[in-house]
Amino acid sequence: MNKSRREFLSLCLKGGMSAAALTSLQLQALSGSVEQRSFSDYKALVCVYLYGGNDSMNMLVPLTGEQRSWYEASRQNLAVQEAISLTTASEFEGGVGLHPAMAPLQSYFDQQNLAFVGGVGTLIAPTSLTEYQAKSVPLPQHLFSHNDQQATWMHGQEKQTLNTGWGARLLERLEQGSVFGSNITIDGANPWQTGTNTSAFALSKSGVSKINALSGYEPRVEHVRRVMQTLFSQASHPLASAYASRLNGSIEHTLYMNTLLEQAPTLTTEFGESSLSAQLAAVAKTISIQSQLGAQRQIFFVSMGGFDTHDNQESAHPALLGALANSLGEFQSALSELGVGDQVSTFTMSDFGRTLTSNGDGTDHGWAGNQLVLGGAVKGGDLHGAMMAQRLDGPDDVGGGRLIPAYSNEQYFAPLARWFGLGESELTDLFPNLSNFDAQALSLFKA
């Protein structure tokens, strides 16, 4: 072990954090043996996954006329009243109303830093009701299934024998997957961040946690260090050597991250007590040390649960949307404080939309839904995509108020990847079905 490596370990071992397994490419990057694409700027994508299937058609509702009449007839007791009227750059019949629980985000929409994306869902090819009924076009497998649709959203494609997530593939395509700190989760392992040569580095909601074996009673800690160093140096079998290398690199990285986070600036932005607020606070804290990490591109994963609102939706769903809006508002305020509001784009994904029909107390698994994108680079103040008619037995209803998406989720992902730095010719490699659609249909970012 050379002197600089010993000094690095000595410094890092003063801190503490939970070990996270790293790939061989990450370990090679630590030693400087992997070539990486260079960027002159910094950008981050923050995925907010809404587990359970958000009733996102009720995030944006029609306000007047025939569209409103159809909506009230289909949603019945779940129809949103006193929606906030949004002035959108594009015109939509019946207007666009924002759920009142999401009022904390209205100012970002008015400032053109928040956009909605309407009528999005999993598709393999453009699909009409006639084609759906005749099965004359390829359809996503296992529609309306939580696990399968979560996987499709996170993989950016239908399930394969070997699955990778589109977030991880994006980093790898940009030759950033091996850069330590480029791929960070605050919510544990997930398919979106799992790649061939990269995996997510896990942080706790506090941003800092401990390596239990390297904390506490100092003589015991020193003994553990000596034992581990001996194991690392004596491993001769290829598998044992690889394991030792991964574990050693994991410890180095986690302790180094811990040291940086403990030195992170204190933000004046106050975050709430919700789980999502805590996760986004950890993301903001990590972004504040980005220059020290040296990661020019970063992806983050956070999540909220509880959106499988079969029951008690009248009270549960507004509470969920309110918590989401508050947390996102806090996060964007923190990014502005850090001076990176234009360099970080936050977006939502969810299993699927929900049925237009009420089951009496909630809704069931649907298909098309709405998403949102937040950030200074976003072409905000508009609804991109479609304001789908919430009309039972209409031309998009496959049954029970399950609407066929007007846009594929890959069309939604494409501008996110493009903004992040991916070239036009590389998009279809990342999203295999994108060639079946207009890849330019959703223009989500400012020029």
Coordinates of C-alpha atoms in Angstrom, one line a residue:
M1 CA 0.0 0.0 0.0
N2 CA 1.5 3.3 -1.0
K3 CA 1.8 6.4 1.2
S4 CA -1.1 8.3 -0.3
R5 CA -3.3 5.3 0.1
R6 CA -2.3 5.0 3.7
E7 CA -3.0 8.6 4.3
F8 CA -6.4 8.3 2.6
L9 CA -7.3 5.4 4.8
S10 CA -6.1 7.1 7.9
L11 CA -8.2 10.1 7.2
C12 CA -11.3 8.1 6.2
L13 CA -11.2 5.8 9.2
K14 CA -11.8 8.7 11.5
G15 CA -15.4 8.7 10.2
G16 CA -18.0 6.0 9.7
M17 CA -20.7 4.8 7.4
S18 CA -22.5 1.6 6.3
A19 CA -20.6 -0.5 3.7
A20 CA -22.0 -0.6 0.2
A21 CA -20.8 -3.2 -2.3
L22 CA -19.1 -1.6 -5.3
T23 CA -18.5 -3.0 -8.8
S24 CA -15.1 -3.8 -10.2
L25 CA -15.4 -0.8 -12.5
Q26 CA -16.0 1.5 -9.5
L27 CA -12.9 0.1 -7.8
Q28 CA -10.9 0.6 -11.0
A29 CA -12.1 4.2 -11.1
L30 CA -10.7 4.7 -7.6
S31 CA -7.3 3.8 -8.9
G32 CA -7.7 5.9 -12.1
S33 CA -7.6 2.9 -14.5
V34 CA -11.0 3.6 -16.2
E35 CA -11.4 6.2 -19.0
Q36 CA -14.3 8.5 -18.4
R37 CA -16.1 11.0 -20.7
S38 CA -15.5 14.5 -19.6
F39 CA -18.2 17.2 -19.3
S40 CA -17.8 21.0 -18.8
D41 CA -20.9 21.2 -16.7
Y42 CA -22.7 19.5 -13.9
K43 CA -26.1 17.9 -14.1
A44 CA -28.2 15.6 -11.9
L45 CA -31.4 13.6 -12.3
V46 CA -33.5 12.9 -9.2
C47 CA -36.1 10.1 -9.6
V48 CA -39.0 10.3 -7.2
Y49 CA -40.8 7.0 -7.4
L50 CA -44.4 6.9 -6.2
Y51 CA -45.0 3.2 -5.3
G52 CA -48.5 1.7 -5.7
G53 CA -49.8 3.5 -8.7
N54 CA -50.6 7.2 -8.3
D55 CA -54.1 8.3 -9.2
S56 CA -52.4 11.0 -11.2
M57 CA -55.4 11.8 -13.4
N58 CA -56.7 13.5 -10.2
M59 CA -53.6 15.6 -10.0
L60 CA -54.8 17.5 -13.1
V61 CA -58.5 17.8 -13.7
P62 CA -60.7 19.6 -16.3
L63 CA -62.5 22.7 -15.0
T64 CA -65.3 23.4 -17.4
G65 CA -67.7 22.2 -20.1
E66 CA -68.1 18.7 -21.5
Q67 CA -64.7 17.6 -20.2
R68 CA -65.7 18.5 -16.7
S69 CA -69.1 16.7 -17.0
W70 CA -67.4 13.5 -18.2
Y71 CA -64.9 13.8 -15.4
E72 CA -67.6 14.2 -12.7
A73 CA -69.6 11.3 -14.1
S74 CA -66.7 9.0 -14.1
R75 CA -65.0 10.0 -10.8
Q76 CA -68.2 10.3 -8.8
N77 CA -67.3 10.8 -5.1
L78 CA -63.6 11.1 -5.9
A79 CA -64.1 14.1 -8.2
V80 CA -61.7 17.0 -7.1
Q81 CA -63.5 20.2 -6.1
E82 CA -61.9 23.6 -5.9
A83 CA -59.0 22.7 -8.2
I84 CA -56.4 25.4 -8.8
S85 CA -56.8 26.9 -12.3
L86 CA -53.5 26.7 -14.2
T87 CA -52.6 29.0 -17.0
T88 CA -50.8 26.7 -19.4
A89 CA -48.8 27.7 -22.5
S90 CA -50.8 25.1 -24.5
E91 CA -54.5 25.2 -24.7
F92 CA -56.7 22.3 -23.5
E93 CA -60.4 22.0 -23.8
G94 CA -62.0 22.3 -20.4
G95 CA -58.8 23.9 -19.0
V96 CA -56.4 22.4 -16.5
G97 CA -56.9 22.4 -12.8
L98 CA -54.3 21.4 -10.2
H99 CA -55.3 19.3 -7.2
P100 CA -55.6 21.9 -4.3
A101 CA -53.3 19.7 -2.1
M102 CA -50.5 20.5 -4.5
A103 CA -50.8 24.3 -4.0
P104 CA -47.1 24.5 -2.7
L105 CA -46.0 23.8 -6.3
Q106 CA -48.1 26.4 -8.0
S107 CA -45.5 29.1 -7.7
Y108 CA -42.9 26.9 -9.4
F109 CA -45.4 26.3 -12.3
D110 CA -46.1 30.0 -12.6
Q111 CA -42.3 30.7 -12.6
Q112 CA -42.1 28.1 -15.4
N113 CA -39.9 25.7 -13.5
L114 CA -42.5 23.0 -13.2
A115 CA -44.1 21.1 -16.1
F116 CA -46.6 18.2 -16.2
V117 CA -46.5 15.4 -18.7
G118 CA -50.0 14.1 -19.5
G119 CA -51.3 10.7 -20.7
V120 CA -48.1 8.7 -20.2
G121 CA -47.8 4.9 -19.7
T122 CA -46.1 1.8 -20.8
L123 CA -46.4 1.1 -24.5
I124 CA -44.4 -0.9 -27.0
A125 CA -46.1 0.7 -30.1
P126 CA -48.8 3.3 -30.6
T127 CA -52.1 1.6 -29.6
S128 CA -55.7 2.3 -30.4
L129 CA -58.7 0.8 -28.6
T130 CA -59.4 -1.3 -31.7
E131 CA -55.8 -2.5 -31.9
Y132 CA -55.9 -3.3 -28.2
Q133 CA -59.0 -5.3 -28.4
A134 CA -57.8 -7.2 -31.5
K135 CA -54.3 -7.6 -30.0
S136 CA -53.0 -6.5 -33.5
V137 CA -50.1 -4.6 -31.9
P138 CA -47.6 -5.8 -29.3
L139 CA -48.8 -4.9 -25.8
P140 CA -46.8 -4.6 -22.5
Q141 CA -46.8 -7.8 -20.6
H142 CA -48.7 -8.0 -17.3
L143 CA -50.5 -4.7 -17.5
F144 CA -52.0 -3.6 -14.1
S145 CA -49.5 -5.7 -12.2
H146 CA -47.5 -3.7 -9.6
N147 CA -44.2 -5.6 -9.8
D148 CA -44.2 -6.0 -13.6
Q149 CA -45.1 -2.4 -14.3
Q150 CA -42.6 -1.1 -11.7
A151 CA -39.9 -3.1 -13.5
T152 CA -40.9 -1.8 -16.9
W153 CA -40.8 1.8 -15.7
M154 CA -37.4 1.4 -14.1
H155 CA -35.9 -0.8 -16.8
G156 CA -37.1 1.5 -19.6
Q157 CA -38.2 -1.6 -21.5
E158 CA -40.0 -4.8 -21.1
K159 CA -38.4 -7.4 -18.9
Q160 CA -35.3 -9.2 -20.3
T161 CA -33.3 -12.2 -19.3
L162 CA -30.7 -9.9 -17.9
N163 CA -32.3 -6.7 -16.6
T164 CA -30.6 -3.3 -16.2
G165 CA -32.2 0.0 -15.3
W166 CA -32.3 3.0 -17.7
G167 CA -30.7 5.3 -15.1
A168 CA -27.7 3.0 -14.7
R169 CA -27.5 2.4 -18.5
L170 CA -27.6 6.2 -19.0
L171 CA -24.6 6.7 -16.7
E172 CA -22.7 3.8 -18.4
R173 CA -23.5 5.2 -21.9
L174 CA -22.0 8.5 -20.8
E175 CA -19.0 6.7 -19.3
Q176 CA -19.9 8.0 -15.8
G177 CA -21.0 4.7 -14.2
S178 CA -17.6 4.1 -12.8
V179 CA -17.3 7.5 -11.2
F180 CA -17.8 7.2 -7.4
G181 CA -20.7 9.2 -6.3
S182 CA -22.5 9.3 -9.7
N183 CA -25.1 6.7 -8.7
I184 CA -26.7 7.3 -5.3
T185 CA -29.9 5.9 -3.7
I186 CA -31.5 7.1 -0.5
D187 CA -34.1 4.3 -0.7
G188 CA -32.1 1.1 -1.0
A189 CA -31.5 -1.1 -4.1
N190 CA -33.8 -0.6 -7.0
P191 CA -33.9 -1.7 -10.7
W192 CA -33.5 1.8 -12.1
Q193 CA -30.0 2.2 -10.8
T194 CA -28.8 -1.4 -11.5
G195 CA -26.4 -1.7 -14.5
T196 CA -24.0 -4.0 -16.0
N197 CA -21.0 -2.2 -14.6
T198 CA -22.5 0.1 -12.0
S199 CA -24.7 -0.1 -9.0
A200 CA -26.1 2.4 -6.6
F201 CA -24.2 3.6 -3.6
A202 CA -26.7 3.6 -0.6
L203 CA -27.0 6.5 1.8
S204 CA -29.3 6.8 4.8
K205 CA -31.9 9.5 5.2
S206 CA -29.6 11.4 7.5
G207 CA -26.9 11.1 4.8
V208 CA -24.5 9.6 7.3
S209 CA -24.5 6.2 9.0
K210 CA -21.9 4.1 10.7
I211 CA -19.8 1.0 9.9
N212 CA -20.6 -0.7 13.1
A213 CA -17.4 -2.7 13.2
L214 CA -15.3 0.5 12.9
S215 CA -17.0 2.5 15.6
G216 CA -17.2 2.4 19.4
Y217 CA -14.5 1.1 21.7
E218 CA -11.2 2.2 20.2
P219 CA -9.1 -0.9 21.1
R220 CA -11.7 -3.1 19.5
V221 CA -11.8 -0.9 16.4
E222 CA -8.1 -1.1 16.0
H223 CA -8.2 -4.9 16.3
V224 CA -10.9 -5.1 13.6
R225 CA -8.8 -2.9 11.3
R226 CA -5.8 -5.1 11.7
V227 CA -7.8 -8.3 11.1
M228 CA -9.4 -6.8 8.0
Q229 CA -6.1 -5.6 6.6
T230 CA -4.6 -9.0 7.1
L231 CA -7.5 -10.7 5.3
F232 CA -7.2 -8.2 2.4
S233 CA -3.5 -8.9 2.0
Q234 CA -3.7 -12.7 2.4
A235 CA -6.5 -13.4 0.0
S236 CA -5.1 -15.6 -2.8
H237 CA -8.1 -17.4 -4.4
P238 CA -9.5 -15.3 -7.2
L239 CA -13.0 -15.2 -5.6
A240 CA -11.6 -14.4 -2.2
S241 CA -9.3 -11.7 -3.7
A242 CA -12.2 -10.2 -5.6
Y243 CA -14.4 -10.2 -2.5
A244 CA -11.6 -8.6 -0.4
S245 CA -11.0 -6.0 -3.1
R246 CA -14.7 -5.1 -3.2
L247 CA -15.0 -4.9 0.5
N248 CA -11.9 -2.9 0.9
G249 CA -13.0 -0.5 -1.8
S250 CA -16.5 -0.3 -0.3
I251 CA -15.1 0.7 3.1
E252 CA -12.8 3.3 1.5
H253 CA -15.6 4.9 -0.4
T254 CA -18.2 4.9 2.4
L255 CA -15.7 6.4 4.9
Y256 CA -14.6 9.0 2.3
M257 CA -18.3 10.0 1.6
N258 CA -18.9 10.2 5.4
T259 CA -16.0 12.6 5.8
L260 CA -17.3 14.8 3.0
L261 CA -20.9 14.8 4.3
E262 CA -19.8 15.7 7.8
Q263 CA -18.1 18.8 6.3
A264 CA -21.1 19.7 4.1
P265 CA -22.5 23.3 4.4
T266 CA -25.5 23.8 6.6
L267 CA -28.6 24.9 4.6
T268 CA -31.0 27.5 5.8
T269 CA -33.8 25.7 3.9
E270 CA -36.0 23.7 6.4
F271 CA -37.2 20.3 5.4
G272 CA -40.4 18.8 6.9
E273 CA -40.7 15.6 8.8
S274 CA -42.0 13.3 6.1
S275 CA -40.0 10.4 4.8
L276 CA -39.7 12.0 1.4
S277 CA -38.5 15.3 2.9
A278 CA -35.8 13.5 4.8
Q279 CA -34.7 11.6 1.6
L280 CA -34.6 14.8 -0.5
A281 CA -32.7 16.6 2.3
A282 CA -30.0 13.9 2.0
V283 CA -29.9 14.4 -1.7
A284 CA -29.5 18.1 -1.3
K285 CA -26.7 17.5 1.2
T286 CA -24.9 15.1 -1.2
I287 CA -25.3 17.6 -4.1
S288 CA -23.6 20.2 -1.9
I289 CA -20.4 18.2 -1.9
Q290 CA -20.5 17.3 -5.6
S291 CA -17.5 19.3 -6.5
Q292 CA -15.4 17.4 -4.0
L293 CA -16.7 14.1 -5.2
G294 CA -15.8 15.1 -8.8
A295 CA -19.0 13.5 -10.3
Q296 CA -20.1 15.6 -13.3
R297 CA -23.3 13.6 -13.7
Q298 CA -25.3 12.2 -10.8
I299 CA -28.5 10.2 -10.5
F300 CA -30.5 9.9 -7.3
F301 CA -33.4 7.7 -6.3
V302 CA -36.0 8.5 -3.6
S303 CA -39.5 7.2 -3.1
M304 CA -42.9 7.5 -1.5
G305 CA -45.3 4.6 -0.8
G306 CA -49.0 4.4 -0.1
F307 CA -50.4 5.2 -3.6
D308 CA -52.2 1.9 -4.0
T309 CA -55.4 3.6 -3.0
H310 CA -58.1 0.9 -3.2
D311 CA -59.5 2.2 0.1
N312 CA -59.9 5.5 1.9
Q313 CA -58.8 7.5 -1.2
E314 CA -60.8 10.6 -0.4
S315 CA -58.6 11.4 2.6
A316 CA -55.4 9.4 1.8
H317 CA -54.7 10.7 -1.7
P318 CA -54.8 14.4 -0.9
A319 CA -52.5 13.8 2.1
L320 CA -50.0 12.0 -0.2
L321 CA -50.2 14.7 -2.9
G322 CA -49.7 17.4 -0.2
A323 CA -46.6 15.6 1.2
L324 CA -45.2 15.2 -2.3
A325 CA -45.7 18.9 -3.1
N326 CA -44.3 20.1 0.2
S327 CA -41.2 17.9 -0.2
L328 CA -40.5 18.9 -3.8
G329 CA -40.9 22.6 -2.9
E330 CA -38.5 22.3 -0.1
F331 CA -36.0 20.5 -2.3
Q332 CA -36.2 23.0 -5.1
S333 CA -35.6 25.8 -2.5
A334 CA -32.5 24.0 -1.2
L335 CA -31.2 23.6 -4.8
S336 CA -31.7 27.3 -5.4
E337 CA -29.8 28.0 -2.2
L338 CA -26.9 25.9 -3.4
G339 CA -27.0 27.7 -6.8
V340 CA -27.7 24.5 -8.8
G341 CA -31.5 25.0 -9.4
D342 CA -30.9 24.9 -13.2
Q343 CA -28.6 21.9 -13.0
V344 CA -30.8 19.4 -11.2
S345 CA -34.0 18.0 -12.7
T346 CA -36.5 16.1 -10.6
F347 CA -39.1 13.8 -12.1
T348 CA -41.7 11.3 -11.0
M349 CA -42.4 7.7 -12.0
S350 CA -45.2 5.4 -10.7
D351 CA -46.5 1.9 -11.4
F352 CA -49.5 3.1 -13.5
G353 CA -52.4 5.4 -13.3
R354 CA -55.7 4.2 -11.8
T355 CA -59.2 3.6 -12.9
L356 CA -61.5 6.5 -13.5
T357 CA -64.3 4.6 -11.8
S358 CA -64.6 4.6 -8.0
N359 CA -65.0 1.2 -6.3
G360 CA -66.9 3.1 -3.6
D361 CA -63.9 3.9 -1.4
G362 CA -61.0 4.2 -3.9
T363 CA -59.7 3.2 -7.3
D364 CA -58.1 0.1 -8.8
H365 CA -55.1 -0.5 -11.1
G366 CA -55.2 1.5 -14.3
W367 CA -52.8 2.4 -17.1
A368 CA -52.2 6.0 -18.4
G369 CA -51.3 8.7 -15.9
N370 CA -49.7 12.0 -15.5
Q371 CA -46.1 12.8 -14.3
L372 CA -44.2 16.0 -13.3
V373 CA -40.8 17.4 -14.0
L374 CA -39.3 20.1 -11.8
G375 CA -36.2 22.3 -12.2
G376 CA -34.8 25.5 -13.6
A377 CA -33.9 23.9 -16.9
V378 CA -37.5 22.6 -17.4
K379 CA -39.8 24.2 -20.0
G380 CA -42.3 24.8 -17.3
G381 CA -45.7 26.5 -17.0
D382 CA -47.2 23.9 -19.4
L383 CA -48.8 20.5 -19.7
H384 CA -46.7 18.5 -22.2
G385 CA -48.5 15.6 -23.9
A386 CA -52.2 15.1 -23.5
M387 CA -54.9 16.2 -21.2
M388 CA -56.8 13.0 -21.6
A389 CA -60.6 13.0 -21.5
Q390 CA -61.6 11.2 -18.3
R391 CA -64.6 9.7 -20.1
L392 CA -65.9 6.2 -19.3
D393 CA -66.4 4.0 -22.3
G394 CA -64.6 6.6 -24.4
P395 CA -62.2 6.0 -27.3
D396 CA -59.3 5.3 -24.9
D397 CA -61.1 3.2 -22.3
V398 CA -60.2 -0.5 -22.4
G399 CA -62.6 -1.2 -19.6
G400 CA -63.5 0.2 -16.1
G401 CA -61.9 3.5 -16.9
R402 CA -58.4 2.2 -17.7
L403 CA -57.1 4.6 -20.3
I404 CA -54.7 3.7 -23.1
P405 CA -51.7 6.1 -22.9
A406 CA -51.3 8.7 -25.5
Y407 CA -47.5 8.7 -25.0
S408 CA -45.1 6.0 -24.1
N409 CA -43.0 6.2 -21.0
E410 CA -40.0 5.9 -23.3
Q411 CA -41.1 9.1 -25.0
Y412 CA -41.1 10.7 -21.5
F413 CA -37.6 9.3 -20.6
A414 CA -36.0 10.4 -23.9
P415 CA -35.9 14.2 -23.2
L416 CA -34.6 13.5 -19.7
A417 CA -31.7 11.4 -21.1
R418 CA -31.2 14.0 -23.9
W419 CA -30.9 16.9 -21.3
F420 CA -28.5 14.7 -19.3
G421 CA -26.1 14.6 -22.2
L422 CA -27.1 11.6 -24.3
G423 CA -26.7 12.0 -28.1
E424 CA -29.7 11.6 -30.3
S425 CA -28.3 8.5 -32.0
E426 CA -27.9 6.8 -28.7
L427 CA -31.5 7.2 -27.4
T428 CA -32.8 4.1 -29.2
D429 CA -30.0 2.0 -27.8
L430 CA -31.1 3.1 -24.3
F431 CA -34.9 2.8 -25.0
P432 CA -35.4 0.0 -27.6
N433 CA -39.1 0.8 -28.4
L434 CA -38.5 4.5 -28.9
S435 CA -38.1 4.0 -32.7
N436 CA -41.8 3.1 -32.8
F437 CA -42.7 6.6 -31.6
D438 CA -41.9 10.3 -32.2
A439 CA -38.8 10.7 -30.0
Q440 CA -39.2 14.5 -30.3
A441 CA -42.9 14.6 -29.2
L442 CA -42.2 15.8 -25.7
S443 CA -40.0 18.9 -25.5
L444 CA -39.6 19.2 -21.7
F445 CA -36.5 21.4 -21.5
K446 CA -35.6 24.9 -22.4
A447 CA -33.3 25.4 -25.4

